[in-house]
Structure formats: structure tokens, C-alpha cells
Short mmCIF file of C-alpha atoms and ligand atoms in Angstrom, two decimals:
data_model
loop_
_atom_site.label_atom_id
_atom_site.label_comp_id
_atom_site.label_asym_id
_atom_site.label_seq_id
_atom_site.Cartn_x
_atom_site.Cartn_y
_atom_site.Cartn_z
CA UNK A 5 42.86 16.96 143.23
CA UNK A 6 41.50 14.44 140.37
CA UNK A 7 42.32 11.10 142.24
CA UNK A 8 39.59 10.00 145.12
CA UNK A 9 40.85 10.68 148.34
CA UNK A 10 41.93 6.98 149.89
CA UNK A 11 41.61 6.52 153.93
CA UNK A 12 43.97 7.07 155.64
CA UNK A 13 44.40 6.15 159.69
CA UNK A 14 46.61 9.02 161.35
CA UNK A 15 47.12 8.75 165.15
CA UNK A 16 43.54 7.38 166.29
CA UNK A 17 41.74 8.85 163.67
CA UNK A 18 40.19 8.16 160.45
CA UNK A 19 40.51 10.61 157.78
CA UNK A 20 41.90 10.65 153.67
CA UNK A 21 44.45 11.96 151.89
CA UNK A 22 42.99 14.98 151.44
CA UNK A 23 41.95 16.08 154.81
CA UNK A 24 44.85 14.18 156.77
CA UNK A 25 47.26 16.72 158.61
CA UNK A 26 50.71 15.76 160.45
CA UNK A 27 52.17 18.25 163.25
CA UNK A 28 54.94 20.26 161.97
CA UNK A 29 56.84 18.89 165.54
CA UNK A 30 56.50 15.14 163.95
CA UNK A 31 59.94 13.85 164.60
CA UNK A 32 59.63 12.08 160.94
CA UNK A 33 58.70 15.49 159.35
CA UNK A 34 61.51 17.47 161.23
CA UNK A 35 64.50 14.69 161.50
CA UNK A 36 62.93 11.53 159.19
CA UNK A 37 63.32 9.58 162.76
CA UNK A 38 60.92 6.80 161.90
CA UNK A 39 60.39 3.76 160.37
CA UNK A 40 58.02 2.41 157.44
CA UNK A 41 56.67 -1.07 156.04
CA UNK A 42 54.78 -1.62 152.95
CA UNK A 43 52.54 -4.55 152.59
CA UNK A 44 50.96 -5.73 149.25
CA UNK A 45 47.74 -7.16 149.25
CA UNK A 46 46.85 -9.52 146.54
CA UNK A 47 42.90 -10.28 145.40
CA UNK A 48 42.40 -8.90 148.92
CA UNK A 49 44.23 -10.92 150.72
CA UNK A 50 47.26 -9.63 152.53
CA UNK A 51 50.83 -11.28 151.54
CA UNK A 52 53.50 -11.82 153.57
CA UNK A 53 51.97 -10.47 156.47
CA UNK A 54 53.68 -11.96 159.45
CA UNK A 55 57.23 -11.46 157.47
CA UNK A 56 56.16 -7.52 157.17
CA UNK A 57 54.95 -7.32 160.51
CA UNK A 58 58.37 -8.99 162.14
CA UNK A 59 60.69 -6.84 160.28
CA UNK A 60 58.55 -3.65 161.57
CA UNK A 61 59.41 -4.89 164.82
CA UNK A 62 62.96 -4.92 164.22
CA UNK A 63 63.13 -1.77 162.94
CA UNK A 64 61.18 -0.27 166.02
CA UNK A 65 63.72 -2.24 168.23
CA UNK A 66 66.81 -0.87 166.29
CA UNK A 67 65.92 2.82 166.88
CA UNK A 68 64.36 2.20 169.92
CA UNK A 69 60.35 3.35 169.44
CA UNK A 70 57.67 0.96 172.04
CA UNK A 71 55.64 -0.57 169.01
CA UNK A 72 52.20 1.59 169.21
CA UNK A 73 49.69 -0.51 168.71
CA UNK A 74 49.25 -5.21 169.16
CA UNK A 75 48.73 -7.09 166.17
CA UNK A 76 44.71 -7.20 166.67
CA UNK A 77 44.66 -3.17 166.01
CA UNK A 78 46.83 -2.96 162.96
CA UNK A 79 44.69 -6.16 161.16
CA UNK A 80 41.84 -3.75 162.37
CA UNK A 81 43.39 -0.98 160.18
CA UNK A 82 44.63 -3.23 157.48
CA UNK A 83 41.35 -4.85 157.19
CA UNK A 84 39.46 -1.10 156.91
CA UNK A 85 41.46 0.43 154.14
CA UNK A 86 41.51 -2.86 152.33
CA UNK A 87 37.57 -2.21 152.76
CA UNK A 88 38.65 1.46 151.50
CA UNK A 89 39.78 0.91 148.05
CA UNK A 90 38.27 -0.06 144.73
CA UNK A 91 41.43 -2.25 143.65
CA UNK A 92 42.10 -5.83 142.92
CA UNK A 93 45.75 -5.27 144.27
CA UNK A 94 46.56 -2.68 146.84
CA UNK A 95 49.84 -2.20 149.24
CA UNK A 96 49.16 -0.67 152.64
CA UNK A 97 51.90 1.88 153.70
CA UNK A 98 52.48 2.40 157.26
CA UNK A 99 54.79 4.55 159.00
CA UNK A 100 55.67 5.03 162.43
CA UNK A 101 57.29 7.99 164.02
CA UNK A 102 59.07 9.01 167.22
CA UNK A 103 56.34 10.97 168.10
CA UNK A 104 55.70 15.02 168.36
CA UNK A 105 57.45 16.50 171.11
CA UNK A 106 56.81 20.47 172.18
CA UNK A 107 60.06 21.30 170.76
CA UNK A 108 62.54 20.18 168.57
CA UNK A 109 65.11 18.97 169.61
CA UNK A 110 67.80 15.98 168.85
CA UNK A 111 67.42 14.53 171.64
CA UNK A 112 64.84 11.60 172.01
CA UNK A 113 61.84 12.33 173.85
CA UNK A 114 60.68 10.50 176.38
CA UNK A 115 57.68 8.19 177.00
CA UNK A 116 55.24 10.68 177.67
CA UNK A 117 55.38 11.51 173.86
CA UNK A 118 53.58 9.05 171.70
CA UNK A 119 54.70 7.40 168.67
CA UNK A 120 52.85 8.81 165.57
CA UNK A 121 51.20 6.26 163.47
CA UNK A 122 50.12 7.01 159.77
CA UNK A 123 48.98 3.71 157.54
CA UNK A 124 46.86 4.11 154.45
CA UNK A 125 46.61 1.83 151.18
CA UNK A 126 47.52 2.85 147.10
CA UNK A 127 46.18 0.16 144.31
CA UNK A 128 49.47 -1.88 142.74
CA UNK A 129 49.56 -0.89 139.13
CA UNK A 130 50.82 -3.77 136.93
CA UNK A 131 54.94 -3.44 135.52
CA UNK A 132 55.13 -3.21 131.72
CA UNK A 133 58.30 -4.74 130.51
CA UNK A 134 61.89 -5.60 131.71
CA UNK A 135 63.66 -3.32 133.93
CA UNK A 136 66.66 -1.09 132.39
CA UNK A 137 69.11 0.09 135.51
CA UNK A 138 71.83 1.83 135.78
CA UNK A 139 74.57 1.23 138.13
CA UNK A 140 75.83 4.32 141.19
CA UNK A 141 77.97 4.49 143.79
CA UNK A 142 75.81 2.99 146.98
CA UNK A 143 75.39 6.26 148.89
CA UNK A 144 73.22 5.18 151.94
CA UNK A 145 74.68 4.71 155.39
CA UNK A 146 75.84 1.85 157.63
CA UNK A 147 72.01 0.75 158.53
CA UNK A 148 70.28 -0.16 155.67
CA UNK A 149 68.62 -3.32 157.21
CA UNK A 150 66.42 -0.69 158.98
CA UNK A 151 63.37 0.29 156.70
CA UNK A 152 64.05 3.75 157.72
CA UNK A 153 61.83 6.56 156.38
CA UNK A 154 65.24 8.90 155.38
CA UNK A 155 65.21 7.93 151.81
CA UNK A 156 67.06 10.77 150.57
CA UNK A 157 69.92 8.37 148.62
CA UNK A 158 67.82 5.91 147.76
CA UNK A 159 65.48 8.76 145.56
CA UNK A 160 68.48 10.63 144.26
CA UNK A 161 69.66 6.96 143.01
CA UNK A 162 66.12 6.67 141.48
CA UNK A 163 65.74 9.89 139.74
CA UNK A 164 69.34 9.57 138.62
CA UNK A 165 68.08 6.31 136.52
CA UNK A 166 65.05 8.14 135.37
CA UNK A 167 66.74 11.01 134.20
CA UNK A 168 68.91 8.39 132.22
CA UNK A 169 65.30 6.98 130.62
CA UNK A 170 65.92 3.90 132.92
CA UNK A 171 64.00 2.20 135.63
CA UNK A 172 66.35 1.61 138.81
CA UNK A 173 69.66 1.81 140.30
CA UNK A 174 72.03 -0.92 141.63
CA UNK A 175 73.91 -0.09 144.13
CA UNK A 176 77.22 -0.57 144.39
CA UNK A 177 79.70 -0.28 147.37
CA UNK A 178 83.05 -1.62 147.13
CA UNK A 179 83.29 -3.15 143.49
CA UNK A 180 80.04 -4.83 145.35
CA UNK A 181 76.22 -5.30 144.19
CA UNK A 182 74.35 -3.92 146.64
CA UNK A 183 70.43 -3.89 146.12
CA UNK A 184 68.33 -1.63 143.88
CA UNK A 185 67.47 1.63 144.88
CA UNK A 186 63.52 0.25 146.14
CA UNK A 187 64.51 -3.42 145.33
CA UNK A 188 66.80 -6.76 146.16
CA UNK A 189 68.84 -8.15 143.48
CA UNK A 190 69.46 -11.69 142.16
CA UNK A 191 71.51 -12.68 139.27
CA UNK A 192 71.85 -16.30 137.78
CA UNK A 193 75.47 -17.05 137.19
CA UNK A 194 76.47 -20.07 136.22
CA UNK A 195 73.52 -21.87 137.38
CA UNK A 196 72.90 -20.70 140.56
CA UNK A 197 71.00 -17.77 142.22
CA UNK A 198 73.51 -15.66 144.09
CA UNK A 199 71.86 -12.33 146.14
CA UNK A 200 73.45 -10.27 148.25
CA UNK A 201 73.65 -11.81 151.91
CA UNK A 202 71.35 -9.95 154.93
CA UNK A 203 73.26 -7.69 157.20
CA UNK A 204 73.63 -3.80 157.71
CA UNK A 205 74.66 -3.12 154.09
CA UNK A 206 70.91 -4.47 152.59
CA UNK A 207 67.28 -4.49 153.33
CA UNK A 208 65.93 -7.92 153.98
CA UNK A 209 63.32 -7.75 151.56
CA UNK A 210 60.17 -9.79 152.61
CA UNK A 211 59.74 -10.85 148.82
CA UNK A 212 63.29 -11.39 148.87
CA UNK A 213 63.23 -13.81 151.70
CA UNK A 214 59.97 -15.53 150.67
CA UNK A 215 61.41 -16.55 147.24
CA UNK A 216 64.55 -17.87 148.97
CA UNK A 217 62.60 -20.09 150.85
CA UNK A 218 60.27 -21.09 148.22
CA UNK A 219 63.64 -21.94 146.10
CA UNK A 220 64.50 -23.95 148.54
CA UNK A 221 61.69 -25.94 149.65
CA UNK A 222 60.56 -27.19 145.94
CA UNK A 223 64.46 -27.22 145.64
CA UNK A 224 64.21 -25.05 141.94
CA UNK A 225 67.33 -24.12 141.66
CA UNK A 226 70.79 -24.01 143.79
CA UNK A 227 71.35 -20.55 145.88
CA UNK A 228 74.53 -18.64 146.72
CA UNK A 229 73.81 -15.91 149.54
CA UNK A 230 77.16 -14.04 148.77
CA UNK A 231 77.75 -10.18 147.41
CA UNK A 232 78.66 -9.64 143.35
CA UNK A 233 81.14 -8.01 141.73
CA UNK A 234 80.00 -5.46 139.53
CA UNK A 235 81.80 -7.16 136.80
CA UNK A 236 80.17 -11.12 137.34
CA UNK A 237 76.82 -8.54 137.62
CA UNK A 238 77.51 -7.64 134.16
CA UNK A 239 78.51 -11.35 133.14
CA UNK A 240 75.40 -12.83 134.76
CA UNK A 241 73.00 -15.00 132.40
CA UNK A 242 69.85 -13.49 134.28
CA UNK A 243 69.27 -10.28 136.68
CA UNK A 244 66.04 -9.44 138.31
CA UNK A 245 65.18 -7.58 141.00
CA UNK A 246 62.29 -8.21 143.80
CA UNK A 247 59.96 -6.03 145.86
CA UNK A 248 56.81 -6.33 147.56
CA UNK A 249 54.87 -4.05 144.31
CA UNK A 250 56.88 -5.23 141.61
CA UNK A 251 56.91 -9.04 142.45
CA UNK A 252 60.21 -10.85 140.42
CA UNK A 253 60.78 -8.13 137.83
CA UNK A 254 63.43 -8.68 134.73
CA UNK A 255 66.03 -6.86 134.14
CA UNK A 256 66.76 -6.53 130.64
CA UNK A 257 69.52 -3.84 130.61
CA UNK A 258 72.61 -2.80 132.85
CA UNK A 259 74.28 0.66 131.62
CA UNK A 260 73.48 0.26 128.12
CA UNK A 261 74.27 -3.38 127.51
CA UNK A 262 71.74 -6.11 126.90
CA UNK A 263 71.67 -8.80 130.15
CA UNK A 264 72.20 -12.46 128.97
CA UNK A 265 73.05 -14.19 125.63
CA UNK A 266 71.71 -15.53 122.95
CA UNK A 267 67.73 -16.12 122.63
CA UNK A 268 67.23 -14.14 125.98
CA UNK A 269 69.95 -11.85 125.52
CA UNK A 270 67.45 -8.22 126.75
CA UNK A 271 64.89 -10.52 127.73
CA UNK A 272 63.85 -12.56 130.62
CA UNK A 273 65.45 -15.54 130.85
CA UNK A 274 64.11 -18.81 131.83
CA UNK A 275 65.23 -19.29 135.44
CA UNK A 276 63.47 -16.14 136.14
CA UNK A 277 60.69 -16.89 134.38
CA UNK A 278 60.22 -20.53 136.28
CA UNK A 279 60.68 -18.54 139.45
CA UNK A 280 58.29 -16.13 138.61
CA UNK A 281 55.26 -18.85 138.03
CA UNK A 282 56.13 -20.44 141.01
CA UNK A 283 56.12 -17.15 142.81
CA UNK A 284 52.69 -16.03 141.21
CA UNK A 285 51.56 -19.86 142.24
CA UNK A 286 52.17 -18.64 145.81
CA UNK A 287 50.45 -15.03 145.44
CA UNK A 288 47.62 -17.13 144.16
CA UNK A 289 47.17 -20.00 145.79
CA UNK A 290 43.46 -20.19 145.09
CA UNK A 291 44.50 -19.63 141.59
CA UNK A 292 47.05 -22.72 141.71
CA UNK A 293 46.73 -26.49 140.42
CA UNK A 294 49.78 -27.37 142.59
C1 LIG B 313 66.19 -0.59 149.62
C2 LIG B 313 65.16 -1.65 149.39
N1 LIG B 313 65.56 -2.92 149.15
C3 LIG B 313 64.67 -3.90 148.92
C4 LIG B 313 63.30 -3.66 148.92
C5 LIG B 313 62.33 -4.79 148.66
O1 LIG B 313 61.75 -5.18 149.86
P1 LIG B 313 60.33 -5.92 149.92
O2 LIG B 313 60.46 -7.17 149.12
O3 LIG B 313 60.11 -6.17 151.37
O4 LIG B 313 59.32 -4.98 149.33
C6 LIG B 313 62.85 -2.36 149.19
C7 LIG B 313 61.41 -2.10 149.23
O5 LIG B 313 60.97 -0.99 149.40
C8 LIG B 313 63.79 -1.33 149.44
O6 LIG B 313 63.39 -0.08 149.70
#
């Protein structure tokens, strides 16, 4: 191994990457029956904390694991492998499972098997260039607002778009914009910022939601919460897509064709770009005038 081992907090224990071992009983290793947040940290300071730290409840409540630990412990454990790592911008991952019962079995276990409860921390590497996606069939099941660890479709959607010398998929269900593969997607038709609405079909993306609301308050630009057709998607003026690591990120190309006209036609376009110096504005606020 080349890289330096990071920390990693498995279960009550400190250990790294390379030392850290996980029971082959772990109900995420045998069935993926877990859940999994990952929170950026900017400068060292955590972002969107309280958002991340909500929807992890939800997704414990909606497949039914006790949450493991109060908020003091995990800022504890945040707080450490922030300490941990020789970045200016890092993203904690966290997972937890169902736990490691004697034997395997569908079944859930019951209480006297403990959740299992991984976090560690990987430096966020800065995105060269517009995004170039192609567009696949969306097919992930009925519960995608869960930030489930079974990420099976959403990797064969990813490598599909690799393979293809692109950087993400868009999903699409129905004639139906969906989200990316590891990303929320916004388009700017007509004027306004339409995304695809929360609910099963989409994960409610914390930078999602925080832009929304930042759109709103300073009033930037008018927003339409509704799904889009694949064909308005390829109409749209500006796409770009959101995540936690890859902040407002342009997309330049959809299946071969240039997004947007004219001067921006391939490039970002200026909507995106005022949303993205607002956004970095908020990332920074140390950084910020306003
Ligand atoms: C399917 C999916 N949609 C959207 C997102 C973006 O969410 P967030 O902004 O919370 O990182 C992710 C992030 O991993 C994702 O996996």
C-alpha cells in the first residue's frame, strides 16, 4: 500500500485502513443491510452537519436500526479524524450496519446484536472541468430516499458512463430525470431552476437542499420542484449536478450533444455560475465580503 493509512473508528475502536477488519457475519457485508452518510468538511470545518446528521436519522428510522451512538460521540469521532488527516478538505464517511449476528440469516436480529459502526475521513480532491453524462434507464428500487449502502445500480450506472469516457449518469425512469448516479440534478429552463421533487424516487441531497434554500432566501433565481422530461433535459439552457464532494458541478455534455446555446453552449452557463459563488460564499463564510 503507497497511500498513508487514514483512521478509521470501527465499533469502539480506533484503528486505519490498513489494520481495520469487519466480521464476515456483518449484516452490511453479507446482505448490504445498512445505511451510510458522507459529510464534507471544508478548511476544517464541517458543512452541513446538522442536515447530514438528520437524514442519517431517517434512514436508521426507515429500516429500523436504534441510532448507535448521541450526537456528542459522533462530533467526538468527527472531530478525531478531522485531527487525522493532512487535508485542507476532507469528507468523513460513516456507515452503520444492522449489526453481526451468529448466523446469517434474513431475518432481523434482535436487540441483543449491536449495530456496527465504521466512520473514517478521505481528502476532497478538486473537479477539473464540466461534467459529460450519459443518460440510462433508472435501475434502483422504490427507496431511494434511503442512503442505503446497496449501491449496486447506482455503480453499474457509473462505470457504464466511464466506459463511455464520460463522468456520470442521469437517471431516467419514466421519460423522467431522475438524479445522477452519486448526484442531484438541476437544469435552468426557461429561467427557472426546476430539480426533481423529494420523495421515494430521489435522494434528498444535503447540498441539494442547502442550495434550494439559499436560492430562496437571497431570492437568486425562481425554483420549480417538479420531475423533467428527458427531452426539456436535453432543451435546458444550463444542467449541473450537486453533491456533498463535488459542490455545483457543470454539466457540459448530455449523450454527445453540447448543453446550452450560444456563448455557453459546452460550458457553464451563468445561472450556474452565480449559484456557484454564492454557494462557495456559504462554504466560506470566513472567506466572504457579504
Ligand atoms: C444517489 C445520490 N443522489 C444525490 C447525492 C448527493 O447528495 P449530497 O448532496 O447529500 O452529497 C448522492 C450523494 O452521494 C447520491 O448518492
Amino acid at each position: 500500500m503507497t497511500n498513508k493509512p487514514r483512521p478509521v473508528y470501527l465499533n469502539g475502536e480506533w484503528c486505519d485502513t490498513d489494520t481495520a477488519r469487519v466480521s464476515v457475519l456483518d449484516r452490511g457485508y453479507l446482505f448490504g443491510d445498512g445505511v451510510y452518510e458522507v459529510i464534507p468538511a471544508f478548511a476544517g470545518r464541517l458543512f452541513g452537519l446538522d442536515e447530514h446528521m438528520a437524514r442519517l436519522s431517517r434512514s436508521l428510522e426507515a429500516i429500523g436500526i436504534a441510532e448507535p451512538l448521541g450526537r456528542d460521540d459522533w462530533q467526538a469521532i468527527f472531530d478525531r479524524l478531522l485531527a487525522g488527516i493532512d487535508a485542507p478538505d476532507a469528507a468523513i464517511y460513516l456507515q452503520v450496519t444492522r449489526g453481526a449476528p451468529e448466523k446469517r440469516d434474513h431475518a432481523w436480529p434482535g436487540d441483543e446484536v449491536s449495530p456496527g459502526v465504521m466512520a473514517t475521513v478521505s481528502p476532497i480532491g478538486a473537479i477539473a472541468g464540466g461534467a459529460r453524462v450519459i443518460t440510462l434507464p433508472d435501475a434502483r428500487w422504490a427507496r431511494c430516499d434511503i442512503k442505503s449502502i446497496n449501491l449496486l445500480p447506482n455503480t453499474m450506472a457509473r462505470q457504464q458512463a466511464l466506459e463511455q469516457g464520460c463522468d456520470e449518469a442521469v437517471l431516467v425512469r419514466d421519460g423522467l430525470v431522475m438524479e445522477g448516479a452519486a448526484t442531484n440534478l438541476f437544469a435552468v429552463i426557461n429561467g427557472r431552476l426546476v430539480t426533481a421533487p423529494t420523495g421515494p424516487r430521489i435522494l434528498a441531497g444535503i447540498t441539494r437542499g442547502l442550495l434550494l434554500d439559499l436560492v430562496r432566501d437571497e431570492r437568486l433565481v425562481e425554483v420549480d420542484e417538479s420531475f423533467i422530461t428527458i427531452s426539456a433535459l436535453r432543451e435546458a439552457d444550463e444542467v449541473f449536478l450537486t453533491s456533498s464532494t463535488k459542490d455545483l458541478w457543470p454539466v457540459v455534455e448530455i449523450d454527445g450533444q453540447p448543453v446550452g446555446s450560444g456563448a455557453h453552449s459546452g460550458r457553464a452557463g451563468p445561472v450556474t455560475r452565480q449559484l456557484d459563488q454564492h454557494f462557495q460564499a456559504l462554504k466560506h463564510p470566513q472567506r466572504s465580503s457579504r
